């Protein structure tokens, strides 16, 4: 009997094929990711001789949050994937909503991380070096501070635009997954799409700078897809509320009107804690 075919992440194998396997395959729990704040189970999913590793986050394992309705984090993770796919950037691993051993939950393709340095760093001084963008000063103990910086990397810049669209309240360093082929994925999108401005991220390095031409084109495509009869609107309708879809449209419109990356509003802590 031949070994099951392993399904690699998007960019190597067709995304729809991976998503179908996640949605329809037999889900088997292999262990638990203990450092996760909500229940996150490491699983395999198999169907017709194909198998992939994945993460399953059951709704029943979500901790209540004061600023998000209970039992909605899994849907928000899937909504983030849908918006990512609509951009064409493929920044979020294939993610579906499905039933599992512990009830309905989010199921996302597991990404094998490749060693990569140079995405985030703490440096001495008040200015970032060449190839880096400053985020802000951070306490490093014993009354000392260092400058938190991230790479001036087009993959991170695309992710910063996506986060602004989905209103990501928790873009930490540990949510950045470098993968084979030079790809970079973002994960953990449960606290997104709030109708109020809650953008918290480590990717503030481009704040106030003009959006790239590529980003403007992507945002224009999102504006069309988010129209009343748009394809993306239809996909999001079963995942987030009508008010949250309206707020997403408004964020896209605002980004296009300003033509720049957003800046911290001052109404909400700009950097998540802990930042990693």
Short mmCIF file of C-alpha atoms in Angstrom, two decimals, residues 38-39 56-64 71 74 102-106:
data_model
loop_
_atom_site.label_atom_id
_atom_site.label_comp_id
_atom_site.label_asym_id
_atom_site.label_seq_id
_atom_site.Cartn_x
_atom_site.Cartn_y
_atom_site.Cartn_z
CA UNK A 38 -7.67 29.14 22.69
CA UNK A 39 -8.00 25.41 22.08
CA UNK A 56 -8.34 22.56 14.16
CA UNK A 57 -9.73 25.22 16.51
CA UNK A 58 -13.19 24.20 17.79
CA UNK A 59 -15.62 26.99 18.63
CA UNK A 60 -16.25 25.21 21.94
CA UNK A 61 -12.64 25.90 22.94
CA UNK A 62 -12.75 29.67 22.38
CA UNK A 63 -12.29 31.92 25.41
CA UNK A 64 -14.86 34.74 25.68
CA UNK A 71 -18.23 31.84 19.39
CA UNK A 74 -13.37 30.54 13.89
CA UNK A 102 -15.28 18.65 19.20
CA UNK A 103 -17.93 20.33 17.08
CA UNK A 104 -17.75 23.09 14.52
CA UNK A 105 -14.45 24.88 14.21
CA UNK A 106 -11.80 26.38 12.00
#
